[in-house]
Coordinates of C-alpha atoms and ligand atoms in Angstrom, one line a residue:
M142 CA -32.6 20.1 -65.8
S143 CA -30.8 19.1 -68.9
R144 CA -30.9 20.9 -72.2
V145 CA -32.6 17.8 -73.7
R146 CA -35.4 18.0 -71.2
F147 CA -35.8 21.8 -71.9
G148 CA -35.9 21.1 -75.6
A149 CA -38.6 18.5 -75.0
Y150 CA -40.5 21.0 -73.0
L151 CA -40.4 23.5 -75.8
L152 CA -41.8 20.9 -78.2
L153 CA -44.5 20.0 -75.7
L154 CA -45.3 23.7 -75.4
A155 CA -45.6 24.1 -79.1
F156 CA -47.9 21.2 -79.2
V157 CA -50.1 22.5 -76.4
L158 CA -50.2 25.9 -78.2
I159 CA -51.4 24.2 -81.4
I160 CA -54.2 22.3 -79.7
T161 CA -55.4 25.2 -77.6
G162 CA -55.0 27.4 -80.6
C163 CA -57.5 25.2 -82.5
S164 CA -59.8 24.6 -79.6
N165 CA -63.4 24.9 -80.4
D166 CA -64.1 27.8 -78.0
P167 CA -67.8 28.7 -78.4
G168 CA -66.7 32.3 -78.8
E169 CA -64.7 31.7 -82.0
K170 CA -67.7 31.7 -84.2
T171 CA -67.2 34.6 -86.6
A172 CA -64.4 34.6 -89.1
N173 CA -62.5 37.7 -90.2
A174 CA -61.2 38.6 -93.7
A175 CA -58.0 36.6 -93.1
G176 CA -60.0 33.6 -92.3
K177 CA -59.1 33.8 -88.6
K178 CA -61.7 33.1 -86.0
T179 CA -62.9 36.2 -84.1
T180 CA -64.9 36.8 -80.9
G181 CA -67.4 39.2 -82.3
L182 CA -66.4 41.7 -79.6
S183 CA -65.5 45.3 -80.3
A184 CA -61.8 46.1 -80.7
D185 CA -62.4 48.7 -78.0
E186 CA -63.9 46.3 -75.4
I187 CA -62.3 47.1 -72.0
S188 CA -64.7 45.3 -69.6
N189 CA -63.6 42.0 -68.2
E190 CA -67.2 40.9 -67.9
A191 CA -67.7 41.1 -71.7
F192 CA -65.4 38.2 -72.1
K193 CA -67.0 36.0 -69.5
D194 CA -69.6 34.2 -71.6
Q195 CA -67.2 33.2 -74.3
F196 CA -64.2 32.3 -72.1
P197 CA -65.8 31.2 -68.8
L198 CA -62.8 29.0 -67.9
Q199 CA -60.2 31.8 -68.2
Y200 CA -62.6 34.2 -66.6
N201 CA -63.2 32.0 -63.6
S202 CA -59.5 31.4 -63.3
Y203 CA -59.0 35.2 -63.4
M204 CA -61.5 35.6 -60.5
K205 CA -59.2 33.5 -58.3
N206 CA -57.0 36.6 -58.1
K207 CA -59.4 37.7 -55.3
K208 CA -57.9 35.0 -53.0
M209 CA -55.7 36.3 -50.3
E210 CA -53.1 33.9 -49.0
D211 CA -49.5 34.6 -48.0
T212 CA -46.3 32.5 -48.6
K213 CA -43.2 32.8 -46.4
Y214 CA -41.9 36.0 -48.0
N215 CA -44.6 37.1 -50.4
G216 CA -48.2 36.3 -51.3
S217 CA -51.5 38.2 -51.7
V218 CA -52.6 39.5 -48.3
K219 CA -52.8 43.3 -48.1
R220 CA -50.0 44.1 -45.7
S221 CA -47.8 47.1 -44.9
K222 CA -44.2 46.9 -45.9
Y223 CA -43.4 48.6 -42.5
D224 CA -44.5 45.5 -40.6
P225 CA -41.7 44.3 -38.2
D226 CA -41.1 41.1 -40.2
K227 CA -40.9 43.0 -43.5
E228 CA -38.9 46.3 -43.8
P229 CA -39.5 48.3 -40.7
L230 CA -36.9 51.0 -41.5
L231 CA -38.6 52.2 -44.7
P232 CA -40.2 55.3 -43.0
I233 CA -36.7 56.5 -42.4
L234 CA -35.3 55.5 -45.7
F235 CA -38.1 57.2 -47.7
N236 CA -38.5 60.1 -45.3
G237 CA -39.7 63.2 -47.1
Y238 CA -41.5 61.1 -49.7
G239 CA -45.0 59.6 -50.0
F240 CA -43.5 56.1 -49.6
A241 CA -42.8 57.0 -45.9
T242 CA -46.6 57.5 -45.4
E243 CA -48.0 54.3 -46.9
Y244 CA -46.3 51.4 -48.8
N245 CA -48.0 48.0 -49.1
E246 CA -47.1 44.6 -50.5
D247 CA -48.5 43.9 -53.9
R248 CA -51.6 41.7 -54.3
G249 CA -53.9 40.3 -56.9
H250 CA -54.6 42.1 -60.2
V251 CA -58.3 42.4 -59.4
Y252 CA -57.4 44.8 -56.6
A253 CA -55.4 47.2 -58.7
L254 CA -58.0 49.9 -59.0
E255 CA -59.2 49.7 -55.4
D256 CA -55.6 49.9 -54.1
I257 CA -54.6 52.9 -56.3
R258 CA -57.8 54.7 -55.2
N259 CA -57.2 54.2 -51.5
V260 CA -53.4 54.6 -51.1
K261 CA -52.5 57.7 -49.2
R262 CA -49.7 58.5 -51.7
I263 CA -52.3 59.8 -54.2
T264 CA -52.8 63.5 -53.7
D265 CA -54.4 66.3 -55.6
K266 CA -51.2 66.8 -57.5
S267 CA -50.8 63.2 -58.7
V268 CA -50.7 62.6 -62.5
G269 CA -52.2 60.3 -65.0
S270 CA -49.0 58.2 -65.3
C271 CA -49.9 56.7 -61.9
Y272 CA -52.9 55.0 -63.5
T273 CA -51.0 53.4 -66.3
C274 CA -50.5 49.9 -64.9
K275 CA -53.8 49.6 -63.2
S276 CA -56.7 49.9 -65.6
T277 CA -58.0 48.6 -68.9
A278 CA -59.0 52.1 -69.9
V279 CA -55.4 53.3 -70.3
P280 CA -54.6 52.3 -73.9
Q281 CA -57.7 54.1 -75.2
M282 CA -57.1 57.2 -73.1
I283 CA -53.5 57.4 -74.4
E284 CA -54.9 57.1 -77.9
E285 CA -57.5 59.9 -77.3
M286 CA -55.4 62.3 -75.3
G287 CA -51.9 61.6 -76.8
D288 CA -49.0 62.9 -74.6
D289 CA -51.4 65.0 -72.6
Y290 CA -52.5 61.8 -70.8
W291 CA -49.3 61.4 -68.8
G292 CA -49.4 64.7 -66.9
A293 CA -53.2 65.1 -66.6
N294 CA -54.5 65.4 -63.1
F295 CA -55.2 62.0 -61.6
N296 CA -58.1 63.0 -59.3
Q297 CA -59.8 65.6 -61.5
V298 CA -59.3 64.2 -65.0
I299 CA -58.0 60.6 -65.2
W300 CA -60.0 58.8 -62.6
P301 CA -63.4 60.2 -63.5
K302 CA -62.8 59.5 -67.1
G303 CA -61.8 55.9 -66.4
E304 CA -65.0 55.4 -64.4
E305 CA -67.1 56.9 -67.2
M306 CA -65.4 54.6 -69.7
G307 CA -66.3 51.6 -67.5
H308 CA -62.7 50.6 -66.6
S309 CA -61.8 47.2 -65.2
P310 CA -58.7 46.5 -63.1
I311 CA -55.8 44.9 -65.2
G312 CA -57.9 42.7 -67.5
C313 CA -58.3 40.7 -70.7
S314 CA -57.9 43.6 -73.1
D315 CA -54.6 44.6 -71.5
C316 CA -53.0 41.5 -72.9
H317 CA -55.4 40.3 -75.6
D318 CA -56.7 41.8 -78.7
P319 CA -60.5 41.6 -77.9
K320 CA -61.3 40.5 -81.5
T321 CA -58.8 37.7 -82.1
M322 CA -57.5 37.1 -78.5
D323 CA -54.0 37.3 -79.8
L324 CA -51.5 38.4 -77.2
R325 CA -50.6 42.1 -77.5
V326 CA -48.7 44.8 -75.7
T327 CA -50.9 47.8 -74.8
R328 CA -48.5 50.1 -72.9
P329 CA -46.5 52.1 -75.5
S330 CA -43.6 52.9 -73.2
F331 CA -42.6 49.2 -73.2
Y332 CA -41.8 48.8 -76.9
K333 CA -40.4 52.3 -77.1
A334 CA -37.9 51.4 -74.4
L335 CA -37.0 48.1 -76.0
E336 CA -36.5 49.7 -79.4
A337 CA -34.3 52.4 -77.8
K338 CA -32.2 49.4 -76.6
G339 CA -32.0 48.1 -80.2
V340 CA -34.5 45.2 -79.7
D341 CA -36.6 44.6 -82.8
T342 CA -40.2 44.6 -81.6
S343 CA -41.9 44.3 -85.0
N344 CA -42.3 40.5 -84.9
P345 CA -42.0 39.1 -81.4
T346 CA -42.1 35.3 -81.0
K347 CA -45.0 33.7 -79.1
N348 CA -42.5 32.9 -76.3
D349 CA -41.4 36.6 -76.1
M350 CA -45.1 37.6 -75.8
R351 CA -45.5 35.3 -72.8
T352 CA -43.0 37.6 -71.1
Y353 CA -43.8 40.9 -72.8
V354 CA -47.4 41.0 -71.7
C355 CA -46.2 41.1 -68.1
G356 CA -43.0 43.1 -68.8
Q357 CA -45.1 46.0 -70.0
C358 CA -46.0 46.8 -66.4
H359 CA -43.6 44.8 -64.1
D360 CA -40.5 47.0 -64.5
E361 CA -38.5 49.9 -63.2
Y362 CA -39.5 53.3 -64.6
Y363 CA -39.6 57.1 -63.9
F364 CA -41.7 60.0 -65.0
A365 CA -40.1 62.2 -67.6
A366 CA -39.3 65.8 -66.4
S367 CA -40.9 67.4 -69.4
N368 CA -44.4 65.7 -69.5
S369 CA -44.5 63.0 -66.8
E370 CA -44.4 60.2 -69.5
V371 CA -43.6 56.8 -68.1
I372 CA -40.0 55.9 -69.2
Y373 CA -38.0 52.7 -68.7
P374 CA -34.2 53.4 -68.0
W375 CA -32.8 50.6 -70.1
T376 CA -30.4 51.9 -72.8
K377 CA -27.3 50.9 -70.7
G378 CA -28.7 47.5 -69.7
F379 CA -31.0 45.8 -67.2
K380 CA -28.7 45.4 -64.3
P381 CA -29.0 47.7 -61.2
E382 CA -25.6 49.3 -62.1
D383 CA -26.6 49.8 -65.7
M384 CA -29.8 51.6 -64.7
Y385 CA -28.0 53.7 -62.1
E386 CA -25.6 54.8 -64.8
Y387 CA -28.6 55.7 -67.0
Y388 CA -30.0 57.8 -64.2
N389 CA -26.8 59.6 -63.5
T390 CA -26.2 60.4 -67.2
I391 CA -29.1 60.3 -69.7
A392 CA -31.9 61.0 -67.3
K393 CA -30.0 63.9 -65.7
E394 CA -29.2 65.3 -69.2
N395 CA -33.0 65.2 -69.9
G396 CA -33.8 67.1 -66.7
F397 CA -34.6 64.2 -64.4
E398 CA -32.3 64.2 -61.4
K399 CA -34.3 62.8 -58.5
D400 CA -37.6 61.5 -57.3
W401 CA -37.3 63.4 -54.0
V402 CA -34.9 64.8 -51.5
S403 CA -34.3 62.8 -48.3
N404 CA -35.6 64.6 -45.2
I405 CA -32.8 63.1 -43.1
S406 CA -29.7 63.5 -45.2
G407 CA -30.8 66.2 -47.8
T408 CA -29.7 63.8 -50.6
P409 CA -31.4 63.9 -54.0
M410 CA -32.8 60.3 -54.1
L411 CA -34.1 57.8 -56.6
K412 CA -37.1 55.5 -55.9
S413 CA -37.1 52.0 -57.6
Q414 CA -40.1 50.3 -58.9
H415 CA -41.0 46.6 -59.3
P416 CA -38.2 45.5 -61.8
E417 CA -39.4 41.9 -62.3
F418 CA -38.9 42.1 -66.1
E419 CA -35.3 43.3 -65.8
T420 CA -34.4 41.0 -62.9
H421 CA -35.9 37.9 -64.6
S422 CA -34.3 38.7 -67.9
S423 CA -30.8 38.8 -66.4
G424 CA -31.4 35.7 -64.2
T425 CA -30.9 32.0 -64.9
H426 CA -34.5 31.3 -66.0
G427 CA -34.7 34.4 -68.2
K428 CA -31.5 33.7 -69.9
A429 CA -32.7 30.1 -70.6
G430 CA -35.7 31.5 -72.4
V431 CA -38.2 30.6 -69.7
S432 CA -41.1 33.1 -69.8
C433 CA -43.1 34.7 -67.0
A434 CA -46.2 32.8 -68.1
D435 CA -44.3 29.4 -67.8
C436 CA -44.2 29.8 -64.0
H437 CA -47.0 32.2 -63.3
M438 CA -49.6 30.9 -65.8
P439 CA -49.0 27.1 -65.9
Y440 CA -51.4 24.9 -67.9
E441 CA -54.0 23.4 -65.7
R442 CA -56.9 21.1 -66.1
V443 CA -60.2 22.6 -65.3
D444 CA -63.8 21.2 -65.6
G445 CA -62.3 17.7 -65.3
K446 CA -60.6 17.7 -68.6
K447 CA -60.0 21.0 -70.4
K448 CA -56.5 22.5 -70.3
I449 CA -56.2 26.2 -69.9
S450 CA -53.5 28.7 -69.0
S451 CA -54.0 29.6 -65.4
H452 CA -55.0 33.3 -65.1
W453 CA -54.4 33.3 -61.4
W454 CA -51.2 35.4 -61.2
T455 CA -49.8 34.6 -57.8
S456 CA -46.9 33.0 -56.1
P457 CA -45.8 29.8 -58.1
L458 CA -44.9 28.3 -54.7
K459 CA -48.7 27.6 -54.4
T460 CA -48.7 25.6 -57.6
M461 CA -45.3 23.9 -57.7
Q462 CA -46.5 20.8 -59.5
T463 CA -47.9 22.6 -62.6
S464 CA -45.5 25.6 -62.4
C465 CA -42.2 24.0 -61.9
G466 CA -42.9 20.3 -62.4
Q467 CA -43.2 20.8 -66.2
C468 CA -39.4 21.3 -66.4
H469 CA -38.1 20.1 -63.1
G470 CA -40.2 16.9 -63.0
D471 CA -37.0 14.9 -62.4
R472 CA -36.5 16.7 -59.0
D473 CA -38.2 16.3 -55.7
L474 CA -40.5 19.3 -55.7
D475 CA -40.5 19.6 -51.9
K476 CA -36.7 19.9 -52.0
L477 CA -36.9 22.3 -54.9
K478 CA -39.2 24.5 -52.8
D479 CA -36.7 24.3 -49.9
R480 CA -34.1 25.5 -52.4
V481 CA -36.3 28.5 -53.2
L482 CA -36.8 29.3 -49.6
E483 CA -33.0 29.1 -49.0
I484 CA -32.4 31.5 -51.8
Q485 CA -35.0 33.9 -50.4
E486 CA -33.8 33.6 -46.8
A487 CA -30.2 34.6 -47.8
N488 CA -31.5 37.5 -49.9
V489 CA -33.9 38.9 -47.4
S490 CA -31.2 38.7 -44.7
A491 CA -28.7 40.5 -46.9
L492 CA -31.4 43.0 -47.7
H493 CA -32.0 43.8 -44.1
D494 CA -28.3 44.3 -43.5
A495 CA -28.1 46.7 -46.5
Q496 CA -31.1 48.7 -45.3
N497 CA -29.6 49.0 -41.8
V498 CA -26.3 50.4 -43.1
S499 CA -28.2 52.6 -45.5
T500 CA -30.3 54.1 -42.6
S501 CA -27.2 54.8 -40.6
A502 CA -25.6 56.5 -43.6
H503 CA -28.5 59.0 -43.8
Y504 CA -28.1 59.9 -40.1
Y505 CA -24.3 60.3 -40.4
V506 CA -24.9 62.8 -43.2
N507 CA -27.6 64.6 -41.2
K508 CA -24.9 65.0 -38.5
M509 CA -22.4 66.4 -41.1
I510 CA -25.0 69.0 -42.0
T511 CA -25.8 70.1 -38.5
S512 CA -22.1 70.1 -37.5
G513 CA -21.3 72.5 -40.3
V514 CA -19.0 70.2 -42.3
D515 CA -17.7 71.5 -45.7
Q516 CA -20.4 71.4 -48.4
A517 CA -18.2 69.5 -50.9
K518 CA -17.6 66.7 -48.4
I519 CA -21.4 66.5 -47.7
K520 CA -22.1 66.2 -51.4
E521 CA -19.5 63.5 -51.7
A522 CA -21.1 61.5 -48.9
Q523 CA -24.6 62.1 -50.3
E524 CA -23.6 60.6 -53.6
F525 CA -22.7 57.4 -51.8
V526 CA -25.9 57.5 -49.7
R527 CA -27.9 57.8 -53.0
Q528 CA -26.0 54.8 -54.5
G529 CA -26.3 52.8 -51.3
Q530 CA -30.0 53.2 -51.3
W531 CA -30.5 52.6 -55.0
F532 CA -28.7 49.2 -54.9
W533 CA -30.9 47.8 -52.1
D534 CA -34.2 49.5 -53.2
I535 CA -34.0 47.9 -56.7
I536 CA -33.9 44.5 -55.0
A537 CA -36.4 45.4 -52.2
A538 CA -38.9 46.7 -54.8
E539 CA -38.6 43.5 -56.8
N540 CA -41.2 41.1 -55.6
S541 CA -39.6 37.7 -55.7
S542 CA -37.2 38.1 -52.7
G543 CA -34.3 37.2 -54.9
F544 CA -35.7 34.2 -56.7
H545 CA -35.9 35.8 -60.2
N546 CA -32.1 36.3 -60.1
P547 CA -30.4 35.0 -57.0
Q548 CA -26.9 35.9 -57.9
G549 CA -27.7 39.3 -59.4
S550 CA -29.7 40.3 -56.3
M551 CA -26.9 39.4 -53.9
D552 CA -24.4 41.3 -56.0
S553 CA -26.6 44.4 -55.8
L554 CA -27.0 44.1 -52.1
R555 CA -23.2 43.8 -51.7
I556 CA -22.7 47.0 -53.7
S557 CA -25.3 48.7 -51.6
I558 CA -23.5 47.9 -48.3
E559 CA -20.2 48.9 -49.7
R560 CA -21.5 52.3 -50.9
S561 CA -23.4 53.1 -47.7
N562 CA -20.2 52.3 -45.7
K563 CA -18.3 54.6 -47.9
A564 CA -20.6 57.4 -47.0
I565 CA -20.2 56.6 -43.3
Q566 CA -16.4 56.6 -43.7
I567 CA -16.4 60.0 -45.3
A568 CA -18.7 61.3 -42.6
T569 CA -16.7 59.8 -39.8
A570 CA -13.5 61.4 -40.9
E571 CA -15.2 64.9 -41.0
L572 CA -17.1 64.5 -37.8
V573 CA -14.0 63.6 -35.9
K574 CA -12.4 66.8 -37.1
K575 CA -15.4 68.7 -35.7
G576 CA -15.1 66.9 -32.4
V577 CA -18.5 65.2 -32.6
N578 CA -19.0 62.4 -30.0
L579 CA -19.3 59.3 -32.3
E580 CA -20.5 57.1 -29.5
E581 CA -23.3 59.5 -28.8
L582 CA -24.1 59.6 -32.5
T583 CA -24.4 55.9 -32.9
N584 CA -26.5 55.7 -29.8
E585 CA -28.9 58.3 -31.2
I586 CA -29.1 56.4 -34.5
E587 CA -30.1 53.2 -32.6
K588 CA -32.7 55.3 -30.6
A589 CA -34.2 56.8 -33.8
K590 CA -34.5 53.3 -35.4
Q591 CA -36.1 52.0 -32.3
A592 CA -38.6 54.9 -32.1
V593 CA -39.7 54.2 -35.7
F594 CA -40.0 50.5 -34.9
D595 CA -42.0 51.2 -31.7
E596 CA -44.5 53.7 -33.3
K597 CA -47.6 51.6 -33.9
V598 CA -49.5 54.0 -36.3
N599 CA -47.9 53.5 -39.7
E600 CA -48.5 57.1 -40.9
K601 CA -46.8 58.5 -37.8
K602 CA -43.6 56.4 -38.1
K603 CA -42.0 58.9 -40.4
D604 CA -42.3 61.6 -37.7
A605 CA -40.5 59.4 -35.2
A606 CA -37.5 59.3 -37.6
V607 CA -36.7 63.0 -37.0
N608 CA -36.1 64.6 -33.6
S609 CA -34.0 67.4 -32.0
Y610 CA -30.8 65.5 -32.5
F611 CA -31.6 64.7 -36.1
P612 CA -33.7 67.7 -37.4
A613 CA -35.6 67.5 -40.7
Q614 CA -33.5 68.6 -43.7
A615 CA -36.0 69.0 -46.6
P616 CA -39.5 70.1 -47.2
V617 CA -41.8 67.1 -47.5
V618 CA -42.9 66.5 -51.1
P619 CA -46.0 64.4 -51.8
A620 CA -45.1 61.4 -54.0
P621 CA -46.8 60.0 -57.0
P622 CA -48.2 56.6 -56.1
K623 CA -45.7 54.3 -57.8
K624 CA -46.0 50.8 -56.6
Ligands
HEC9 C1 -38.9 30.1 -63.0 C2 -40.2 30.5 -62.5 C3 -40.5 32.0 -62.6 C4 -40.4 32.8 -63.6 C5 -40.0 32.5 -65.0 C6 -40.9 34.1 -63.2 N1 -41.3 34.0 -61.9 FE1 -42.1 35.5 -60.8 N2 -41.9 34.4 -59.1 C7 -41.4 33.1 -59.0 C8 -41.3 32.7 -57.7 C9 -40.9 31.3 -57.2 C10 -41.7 33.8 -56.9 C11 -41.6 33.9 -55.3 C12 -43.0 33.6 -54.8 C13 -43.0 33.7 -53.3 O1 -42.1 34.1 -52.6 O2 -44.1 33.3 -52.8 C14 -42.1 34.8 -57.8 C15 -42.6 36.0 -57.4 C16 -43.2 37.0 -58.3 C17 -44.0 38.1 -57.9 C18 -44.4 38.4 -56.5 C19 -45.5 37.5 -56.1 C20 -46.1 37.7 -54.8 O3 -46.7 36.8 -54.2 O4 -46.1 38.9 -54.3 C21 -44.3 38.8 -59.1 C22 -45.1 40.1 -59.2 C23 -43.6 38.1 -60.2 N3 -43.0 37.0 -59.7 C24 -43.7 38.5 -61.5 C25 -43.0 37.8 -62.5 C26 -42.8 38.4 -63.8 C27 -43.4 39.7 -64.3 C28 -42.0 37.5 -64.5 C29 -41.4 37.7 -65.9 C30 -40.8 38.9 -66.2 C31 -41.7 36.4 -63.6 N4 -42.3 36.7 -62.4 C32 -41.0 35.3 -64.0 C33 -41.2 32.3 -60.2 C34 -41.0 32.8 -61.4
HEC10 C1 -51.7 39.8 -67.9 C2 -52.0 39.3 -69.2 C3 -53.3 38.6 -69.5 C4 -54.5 38.9 -69.1 C5 -54.9 40.1 -68.2 C6 -55.4 37.9 -69.6 N1 -54.7 37.0 -70.3 FE1 -55.5 35.4 -71.3 N2 -53.7 34.7 -71.7 C7 -52.5 35.4 -71.4 C8 -51.3 34.6 -71.8 C9 -49.9 34.9 -71.6 C10 -51.9 33.4 -72.4 C11 -51.1 32.2 -73.0 C12 -51.1 32.5 -74.5 C13 -50.2 31.6 -75.3 O1 -49.2 31.1 -74.7 O2 -50.4 31.6 -76.5 C14 -53.3 33.6 -72.4 C15 -54.2 32.7 -72.9 C16 -55.6 32.9 -73.0 C17 -56.5 32.1 -73.8 C18 -56.1 30.9 -74.7 C19 -56.4 29.6 -74.1 C20 -55.5 29.3 -72.9 O3 -56.1 29.1 -71.8 O4 -54.3 29.3 -73.1 C21 -57.8 32.6 -73.6 C22 -59.1 32.2 -74.2 C23 -57.6 33.7 -72.7 N3 -56.3 33.9 -72.4 C24 -58.7 34.5 -72.2 C25 -58.5 35.6 -71.3 C26 -59.7 36.3 -70.7 C27 -61.1 35.9 -70.9 C28 -59.1 37.2 -69.9 C29 -59.8 38.2 -69.0 C30 -60.7 37.6 -68.0 C31 -57.7 37.1 -70.0 N4 -57.4 36.1 -70.9 C32 -56.8 38.0 -69.4 C33 -52.3 36.6 -70.8 C34 -53.4 37.3 -70.2
HEC11 C1 -51.5 46.5 -66.8 C2 -50.4 46.3 -65.9 C3 -50.0 44.8 -65.5 C4 -49.9 43.7 -66.4 C5 -50.1 43.7 -67.8 C6 -49.5 42.7 -65.5 N1 -49.4 43.1 -64.2 FE1 -49.1 41.9 -62.6 N2 -49.5 43.4 -61.3 C7 -49.7 44.7 -61.7 C8 -50.0 45.5 -60.6 C9 -50.4 47.0 -60.6 C10 -50.0 44.7 -59.4 C11 -50.3 45.0 -58.0 C12 -51.8 45.1 -57.7 C13 -52.1 45.5 -56.3 O1 -51.3 45.3 -55.4 O2 -53.2 46.1 -56.1 C14 -49.6 43.4 -60.0 C15 -49.5 42.2 -59.2 C16 -49.0 41.0 -59.7 C17 -48.6 39.8 -58.8 C18 -48.8 39.8 -57.3 C19 -50.0 39.0 -56.9 C20 -50.0 38.6 -55.5 O3 -50.7 37.7 -55.2 O4 -49.3 39.3 -54.7 C21 -48.2 38.9 -59.7 C22 -47.7 37.5 -59.3 C23 -48.2 39.4 -61.0 N3 -48.7 40.7 -61.0 C24 -47.8 38.7 -62.2 C25 -48.0 39.1 -63.5 C26 -47.8 38.3 -64.6 C27 -47.1 37.0 -64.6 C28 -48.2 39.1 -65.7 C29 -48.2 38.7 -67.2 C30 -48.8 37.4 -67.5 C31 -48.7 40.4 -65.2 N4 -48.6 40.3 -63.8 C32 -49.1 41.4 -66.0 C33 -49.8 45.2 -63.0 C34 -49.7 44.4 -64.2
HEC12 C1 -39.8 26.2 -68.8 C2 -38.9 25.4 -68.0 C3 -38.7 25.8 -66.5 C4 -39.7 26.1 -65.6 C5 -41.2 26.2 -65.8 C6 -39.0 26.2 -64.3 N1 -37.6 26.1 -64.5 FE1 -36.2 26.2 -63.1 N2 -34.7 26.0 -64.4 C7 -35.0 25.8 -65.8 C8 -33.7 25.9 -66.5 C9 -33.5 25.7 -68.0 C10 -32.7 26.1 -65.5 C11 -31.2 26.3 -65.8 C12 -30.2 25.5 -65.1 C13 -30.3 24.0 -65.4 O1 -30.1 23.6 -66.5 O2 -30.5 23.3 -64.4 C14 -33.4 26.1 -64.2 C15 -32.8 26.3 -63.0 C16 -33.4 26.3 -61.7 C17 -32.8 26.5 -60.5 C18 -31.3 26.6 -60.2 C19 -30.6 25.4 -60.2 C20 -30.6 24.8 -58.8 O3 -30.8 23.6 -58.6 O4 -30.3 25.6 -57.8 C21 -33.8 26.5 -59.5 C22 -33.6 26.6 -58.0 C23 -35.0 26.4 -60.2 N3 -34.8 26.3 -61.6 C24 -36.3 26.4 -59.6 C25 -37.5 26.5 -60.3 C26 -38.8 26.7 -59.6 C27 -39.0 26.8 -58.2 C28 -39.7 26.7 -60.6 C29 -41.2 26.9 -60.5 C30 -41.6 28.1 -59.8 C31 -39.0 26.5 -61.9 N4 -37.7 26.4 -61.6 C32 -39.6 26.5 -63.1 C33 -36.2 25.6 -66.4 C34 -37.4 25.8 -65.8

């Protein structure tokens, strides 16, 4: 697409915004002091249903998030990530952590509360921070409880309080001011992190907001060591290597070293979260100023004539005409879709390679430990295991299978394979000195992978990852339910 077309698109966008901005929504009846139309709803309204009468079109569109339908690599069906066609080695790679017990593909916003309530990663020790991206009650809770919110007990304090407040899953008030319907960011960690990076958040443009409302939840984060506060690791940049450097310096200095210790290799590990915001921002579309809403909330005609922003947040591959056609109207959309699938196929295939090497690296280090190799050498190999896993996990946890930044994702997977191989090299040199039979070792690794693959009960897969040849290395710690 040429710059000219993109410029024309921005003009068109401005025009659509002007007409929708002045639309005679029945709800815009009362005027506030500034002369701006308001809804008459309370500023504290958190129930989706309260918006239904005034905004039936957006509400009905929102209800489409119930639909469950998969695309080739993604989609909305509730499925385990351990499925053979997804990432069957995860119960080994997350061994010792809750993600080896249950880990599902993401699905529609309307399911957020149900899914957090049911996932087996939530335990009696889970904290409030786990609830942050799921419920409309969060902004008010943070206001009331201050920094006590983050570390409050999930089961005993946070969930009952949310129910009492009448929480909805991710809803209108999370992105809109209920009085004016202006877009807003409601998760304080987001602006805090952007400001720490030197971004001025006092006056974001409308186009920024069309990404920020999503960016407040769809990103990489960790829980602060001191009070479990949600923190985004961005001060060194958005790329996987920038965030890794942040974790190995600033986060460590502030007392956060790891999410858990691998039960296979004894390595202090990091778990990545869904970094859609970071990945998109450093990709082709993000750099060209395309917003999340451009693709995920295309304008559509409903009721025969009215134009609204789609509130069905799903795969844009289901709505190529409205999502992509607005800018790529000069291209054959079937071919454009094939191009997306090609990008994804290459990425997913490289991801599987990276996970495979990463898995082997964990087992090599397990063998170093049980063969009595020198501690310093084990630590050296563990640092490469940690890096190897980080650089694929940050891509695996991202939900577009490479599309949001095809080149950046491939780069990260390449680094992953290189680091995991480095760990294997260090281990091999030491194991040879100890007279370990390497052929037997590689056979045992393949057997362990196969055993995890063959175990049909998802929760038991993690147990198949350890055996008498590869004994468990660390106590199992329950994980907070990051998604
Ligand atoms: C240029 C268009 C485009 C932009 C901009 C874009 N996405 Fe996507 N997104 C896609 C495509 C294409 C997929 C892959 C869908 C598939 O595989 O079915 C996707 C996938 C996703 C998924 C997973 C969907 C699923 O079915 O599981 C999420 C979540 C997501 N994007 C969030 C975001 C967020 C948040 C932003 C902004 C930070 C963003 N996207 C920006 C096109 C876009
Ligand atoms: C995840 C964020 C998000 C949520 C949740 C959300 N919206 Fe929106 N909404 C947007 C964005 C982004 C726009 C586009 C605004 C723009 O570009 O000016 C929008 C636009 C609108 C508009 C303006 C007209 C239009 O269609 O563009 C209305 C009215 C609206 N939303 C109502 C609702 C209602 C009602 C709900 C709850 C059922 C809701 N929204 C939930 C992000 C959200
Ligand atoms: C308050 C936090 C929050 C906000 C704001 C938010 N999301 Fe989400 N989003 C989530 C969570 C949590 C899930 C996974 C829900 C589940 O699996 O139960 C999700 C899932 C998704 C999916 C996957 C749906 C599927 O069918 O698989 C897409 C696509 C998506 N979000 C896009 C967006 C876009 C685009 C925006 C901004 C307009 C946005 N989200 C704003 C938290 C949020
Ligand atoms: C708001 C405008 C906009 C939207 C919406 C948009 N794109 Fe793009 N797209 C661009 C721009 C700008 C580029 C940068 C490169 C260029 O000039 O061709 C680009 C580049 C691409 C490329 C890389 C070039 C290539 O041919 O390999 C692909 C693939 C692509 N877009 C697919 C999509 C898909 C699929 C969608 C819908 C899910 C989409 N785009 C939605 C503006 C957009």
